[in-house]
Amino acid sequence: DSGVTQTPKHLITATGQRVTLRCSPRSGDLSVYWYQQSLDQGLQFLIQYYNGEERAKGNILERFSAQQFPDLHSELNLSSLELGDSALYFCASSSVGSRETQYFGPGTRLLVL
Amino acid sequence: LAKTTQPISMDSYEGQEVNITCSHNNIATNDYITWYQQFPSQGPRFIIQGYKTKVTNEVASLFIPADRKSSTLSLPRVSLSDTAVYYCLVGLDTGGFKTIFGAGTRLFVKA
């Protein structure tokens, strides 16, 4: 158990819909990262937040947005969903430092029908 | 951000030592090298991290030559449960902490 929690574990929705994925980092970790992993694909970095502020942005679509709240939990919002958005979405957290180790949650499996 | 190159896949047998090499020719002075392990449908798990020479923990060893342009993850006496994808990461984007996971190395351990 990494200490990072993600909800829900599974999500099935239809094209055009909007969903919200939630992540709670390890206690004390200020950084939260979001990744997308499609079937048999590598991990694609989406976005990072540090103590409530956006720190880095990767290949995140404009239909996707995220935020980190004062209690440090984070939400990833996916809108106007397409079939190709079906994937595993991982959240990771880390402590302060330029070489911080990332601890990953169990992921949310999203299926868009 | 240093780009990494790893073999796409490797096969091994139980009880053997497995060495996975990662090339990172443009590694920066302040970059560290980190390896993660990922099982199907699970999030990656930190294995080991190092800067130079050799690092060893209860799971693996990491060998880094003097020029730091490559690194080798060594898994002693692998078992079937070591079948996974192994990712090598080097450094962090100087403009922000943007982590780039490559394709990784898919290790198959056979009985």
CSV table of C-alpha atoms in Angstrom, one decimal:
chain,number,residue,atom,x,y,z
A,1,ASP,CA,0.0,0.0,0.0
A,2,SER,CA,1.6,3.2,-1.2
A,3,GLY,CA,-0.6,5.5,1.0
A,4,VAL,CA,-2.1,7.2,-2.1
A,5,THR,CA,-5.8,6.6,-2.5
A,6,GLN,CA,-7.9,7.1,-5.7
A,7,THR,CA,-11.6,6.9,-6.2
A,8,PRO,CA,-13.5,5.5,-7.9
A,9,LYS,CA,-11.6,2.3,-8.8
A,10,HIS,CA,-13.8,1.8,-11.9
A,11,LEU,CA,-15.9,4.2,-13.9
A,12,ILE,CA,-18.1,3.4,-16.9
A,13,THR,CA,-19.6,6.3,-18.8
A,14,ALA,CA,-20.8,7.4,-22.2
A,15,THR,CA,-19.2,9.6,-24.9
A,16,GLY,CA,-19.8,13.3,-24.3
A,17,GLN,CA,-20.1,12.9,-20.6
A,18,ARG,CA,-18.0,14.4,-17.8
A,19,VAL,CA,-16.3,12.6,-14.9
A,20,THR,CA,-14.2,13.5,-11.9
A,21,LEU,CA,-11.4,11.4,-10.6
A,22,ARG,CA,-10.2,12.0,-7.0
A,23,CYS,CA,-6.8,11.5,-5.4
A,24,SER,CA,-5.6,11.7,-1.9
A,25,PRO,CA,-1.8,11.9,-1.5
A,26,ARG,CA,0.3,10.4,1.1
A,27,SER,CA,0.3,12.2,4.4
A,28,GLY,CA,2.7,15.1,4.2
A,29,ASP,CA,3.2,15.0,0.5
A,30,LEU,CA,2.7,18.3,-1.2
A,31,SER,CA,3.1,17.3,-4.9
A,32,VAL,CA,0.4,15.4,-6.8
A,33,TYR,CA,0.9,14.1,-10.3
A,34,TRP,CA,-1.7,12.7,-12.8
A,35,TYR,CA,-0.9,10.1,-15.5
A,36,GLN,CA,-2.9,8.4,-18.2
A,37,GLN,CA,-2.1,4.9,-19.3
A,38,SER,CA,-4.0,3.4,-22.3
A,39,LEU,CA,-4.0,-0.3,-23.0
A,40,ASP,CA,-0.5,-1.6,-23.4
A,41,GLN,CA,0.9,1.9,-23.5
A,42,GLY,CA,3.4,3.7,-21.4
A,43,LEU,CA,2.6,6.3,-18.8
A,44,GLN,CA,1.7,9.7,-20.1
A,45,PHE,CA,2.3,12.5,-17.7
A,46,LEU,CA,-0.7,14.9,-17.6
A,47,ILE,CA,-0.1,17.5,-14.9
A,48,GLN,CA,1.5,18.2,-11.6
A,49,TYR,CA,0.4,20.3,-8.7
A,50,TYR,CA,2.5,21.5,-5.8
A,51,ASN,CA,0.8,22.8,-2.6
A,52,GLY,CA,-2.3,23.9,-4.6
A,53,GLU,CA,-0.5,25.4,-7.6
A,54,GLU,CA,0.0,24.0,-11.0
A,55,ARG,CA,3.7,23.1,-11.3
A,56,ALA,CA,4.1,21.4,-14.6
A,57,LYS,CA,1.9,20.4,-17.5
A,58,GLY,CA,2.4,17.5,-19.9
A,59,ASN,CA,0.3,16.2,-22.7
A,60,ILE,CA,-3.0,17.1,-21.1
A,61,LEU,CA,-6.0,17.8,-23.4
A,62,GLU,CA,-7.9,21.0,-23.2
A,63,ARG,CA,-11.0,18.9,-22.3
A,64,PHE,CA,-9.1,17.8,-19.2
A,65,SER,CA,-8.5,19.9,-16.1
A,66,ALA,CA,-7.3,19.4,-12.6
A,67,GLN,CA,-6.9,21.2,-9.3
A,68,GLN,CA,-5.4,20.6,-5.9
A,69,PHE,CA,-7.4,21.7,-2.9
A,70,PRO,CA,-6.2,23.2,0.4
A,71,ASP,CA,-6.3,19.8,2.1
A,72,LEU,CA,-4.0,18.7,-0.7
A,73,HIS,CA,-6.3,16.2,-2.4
A,74,SER,CA,-6.6,16.6,-6.1
A,75,GLU,CA,-9.3,16.1,-8.7
A,76,LEU,CA,-8.9,15.4,-12.4
A,77,ASN,CA,-11.9,16.4,-14.5
A,78,LEU,CA,-12.5,14.9,-17.9
A,79,SER,CA,-15.2,16.4,-20.1
A,80,SER,CA,-16.7,15.7,-23.5
A,81,LEU,CA,-15.4,12.2,-23.2
A,82,GLU,CA,-14.4,10.2,-26.2
A,83,LEU,CA,-13.8,6.5,-26.7
A,84,GLY,CA,-10.1,7.1,-26.8
A,85,ASP,CA,-10.1,8.5,-23.3
A,86,SER,CA,-10.7,5.0,-22.0
A,87,ALA,CA,-7.6,4.3,-19.9
A,88,LEU,CA,-6.1,3.8,-16.5
A,89,TYR,CA,-5.6,7.1,-14.7
A,90,PHE,CA,-3.0,7.1,-12.0
A,91,CYS,CA,-2.3,9.7,-9.4
A,92,ALA,CA,1.1,9.9,-7.6
A,93,SER,CA,2.4,12.0,-4.8
A,94,SER,CA,5.8,13.0,-3.6
A,95,SER,CA,7.5,15.0,-0.9
A,96,VAL,CA,9.6,18.1,-1.5
A,97,GLY,CA,12.8,17.8,-3.4
A,98,SER,CA,14.0,17.8,-7.0
A,99,ARG,CA,14.5,14.1,-7.0
A,100,GLU,CA,11.5,13.1,-5.1
A,101,THR,CA,10.3,9.5,-5.4
A,102,GLN,CA,6.8,9.3,-6.6
A,103,TYR,CA,4.3,7.0,-4.9
A,104,PHE,CA,1.5,5.8,-7.1
A,105,GLY,CA,-2.1,5.1,-6.3
A,106,PRO,CA,-4.0,2.0,-7.5
A,107,GLY,CA,-5.5,3.9,-10.4
A,108,THR,CA,-9.0,4.6,-11.8
A,109,ARG,CA,-10.0,2.5,-14.7
A,110,LEU,CA,-12.2,4.6,-17.0
A,111,LEU,CA,-14.3,3.0,-19.8
A,112,VAL,CA,-16.0,5.3,-22.2
A,113,LEU,CA,-18.7,3.5,-24.2
B,1,LEU,CA,15.1,16.4,-19.8
B,2,ALA,CA,17.4,13.5,-20.5
B,3,LYS,CA,16.0,11.0,-22.9
B,4,THR,CA,16.3,7.3,-22.0
B,5,THR,CA,16.6,4.2,-24.1
B,6,GLN,CA,15.9,0.7,-22.8
B,7,PRO,CA,15.4,-2.6,-24.4
B,8,ILE,CA,11.7,-3.2,-25.2
B,9,SER,CA,11.6,-6.7,-23.7
B,10,MET,CA,13.8,-9.3,-22.0
B,11,ASP,CA,13.3,-13.0,-21.1
B,12,SER,CA,14.8,-14.8,-18.2
B,13,TYR,CA,14.4,-17.9,-16.1
B,14,GLU,CA,13.7,-18.3,-12.4
B,15,GLY,CA,16.8,-18.0,-10.3
B,16,GLN,CA,18.9,-16.1,-12.8
B,17,GLU,CA,20.3,-12.6,-12.4
B,18,VAL,CA,18.7,-10.1,-14.8
B,19,ASN,CA,20.5,-6.9,-15.8
B,20,ILE,CA,18.5,-4.2,-17.6
B,21,THR,CA,20.5,-1.4,-19.1
B,22,CYS,CA,19.3,2.1,-19.7
B,23,SER,CA,21.1,4.7,-21.9
B,24,HIS,CA,20.9,8.4,-21.1
B,25,ASN,CA,23.6,10.1,-23.0
B,26,ASN,CA,22.5,13.7,-22.2
B,27,ILE,CA,22.1,13.3,-18.5
B,28,ALA,CA,22.7,16.5,-16.6
B,29,THR,CA,25.0,17.1,-13.7
B,30,ASN,CA,22.2,17.3,-11.1
B,31,ASP,CA,20.1,14.4,-12.5
B,32,TYR,CA,19.4,11.3,-10.5
B,33,ILE,CA,18.5,7.9,-12.0
B,34,THR,CA,15.4,6.2,-10.8
B,35,TRP,CA,13.9,2.9,-11.6
B,36,TYR,CA,10.3,1.9,-11.2
B,37,GLN,CA,8.5,-1.5,-11.5
B,38,GLN,CA,4.9,-1.8,-12.8
B,39,PHE,CA,2.7,-4.9,-12.7
B,40,PRO,CA,-0.4,-5.0,-15.0
B,41,SER,CA,-3.2,-2.7,-13.9
B,42,GLN,CA,-1.2,-1.4,-11.0
B,43,GLY,CA,0.6,1.9,-10.4
B,44,PRO,CA,4.4,1.9,-10.8
B,45,ARG,CA,6.4,1.2,-7.7
B,46,PHE,CA,9.8,2.7,-6.8
B,47,ILE,CA,12.7,0.2,-6.9
B,48,ILE,CA,15.9,2.1,-6.5
B,49,GLN,CA,17.6,5.5,-7.2
B,50,GLY,CA,21.2,6.5,-7.6
B,51,TYR,CA,23.5,9.2,-8.7
B,52,LYS,CA,26.9,7.5,-9.3
B,53,THR,CA,28.8,4.2,-8.7
B,54,LYS,CA,26.7,1.6,-7.1
B,55,VAL,CA,23.5,1.5,-5.0
B,56,THR,CA,22.0,-1.6,-3.4
B,57,ASN,CA,18.9,-2.2,-1.5
B,58,GLU,CA,16.9,-5.3,-0.5
B,59,VAL,CA,15.3,-5.6,-3.9
B,60,ALA,CA,18.0,-4.6,-6.5
B,61,SER,CA,21.3,-3.0,-7.3
B,62,LEU,CA,22.0,-0.1,-9.5
B,63,PHE,CA,25.3,0.3,-11.3
B,64,ILE,CA,26.3,3.7,-12.8
B,65,PRO,CA,29.6,4.1,-14.6
B,66,ALA,CA,31.8,7.1,-14.1
B,67,ASP,CA,30.4,9.0,-17.2
B,68,ARG,CA,26.8,8.3,-16.0
B,69,LYS,CA,25.6,8.0,-19.6
B,70,SER,CA,24.1,4.7,-18.8
B,71,SER,CA,22.9,2.7,-15.8
B,72,THR,CA,22.1,-1.0,-15.2
B,73,LEU,CA,19.4,-2.3,-12.9
B,74,SER,CA,20.4,-5.7,-11.5
B,75,LEU,CA,17.8,-8.1,-10.2
B,76,PRO,CA,19.3,-11.0,-8.3
B,77,ARG,CA,17.8,-14.5,-8.6
B,78,VAL,CA,14.5,-13.4,-10.3
B,79,SER,CA,11.3,-15.2,-9.6
B,80,LEU,CA,8.0,-15.5,-11.6
B,81,SER,CA,6.7,-12.6,-9.6
B,82,ASP,CA,9.3,-10.3,-11.0
B,83,THR,CA,7.6,-10.4,-14.4
B,84,ALA,CA,6.7,-6.7,-14.9
B,85,VAL,CA,7.6,-3.6,-16.8
B,86,TYR,CA,10.7,-1.7,-15.6
B,87,TYR,CA,11.0,2.0,-16.2
B,88,CYS,CA,14.2,4.0,-16.1
B,89,LEU,CA,13.8,7.7,-15.4
B,90,VAL,CA,16.5,10.3,-15.5
B,91,GLY,CA,16.3,13.8,-14.2
B,92,LEU,CA,13.4,16.2,-14.1
B,93,ASP,CA,12.4,18.9,-16.5
B,94,THR,CA,14.2,22.1,-15.5
B,95,GLY,CA,11.0,24.1,-16.1
B,96,GLY,CA,9.0,22.1,-13.7
B,97,PHE,CA,8.8,18.7,-12.3
B,98,LYS,CA,7.6,16.9,-15.4
B,99,THR,CA,8.2,13.2,-15.3
B,100,ILE,CA,8.7,11.4,-18.6
B,101,PHE,CA,8.3,7.6,-18.4
B,102,GLY,CA,9.6,5.9,-21.5
B,103,ALA,CA,8.2,2.6,-22.9
B,104,GLY,CA,10.0,0.6,-20.3
B,105,THR,CA,11.4,-2.9,-20.5
B,106,ARG,CA,9.0,-5.7,-20.3
B,107,LEU,CA,10.6,-8.6,-18.4
B,108,PHE,CA,9.3,-12.1,-18.7
B,109,VAL,CA,10.5,-14.6,-16.1
B,110,LYS,CA,9.9,-18.2,-17.1
B,111,ALA,CA,9.8,-21.3,-14.9
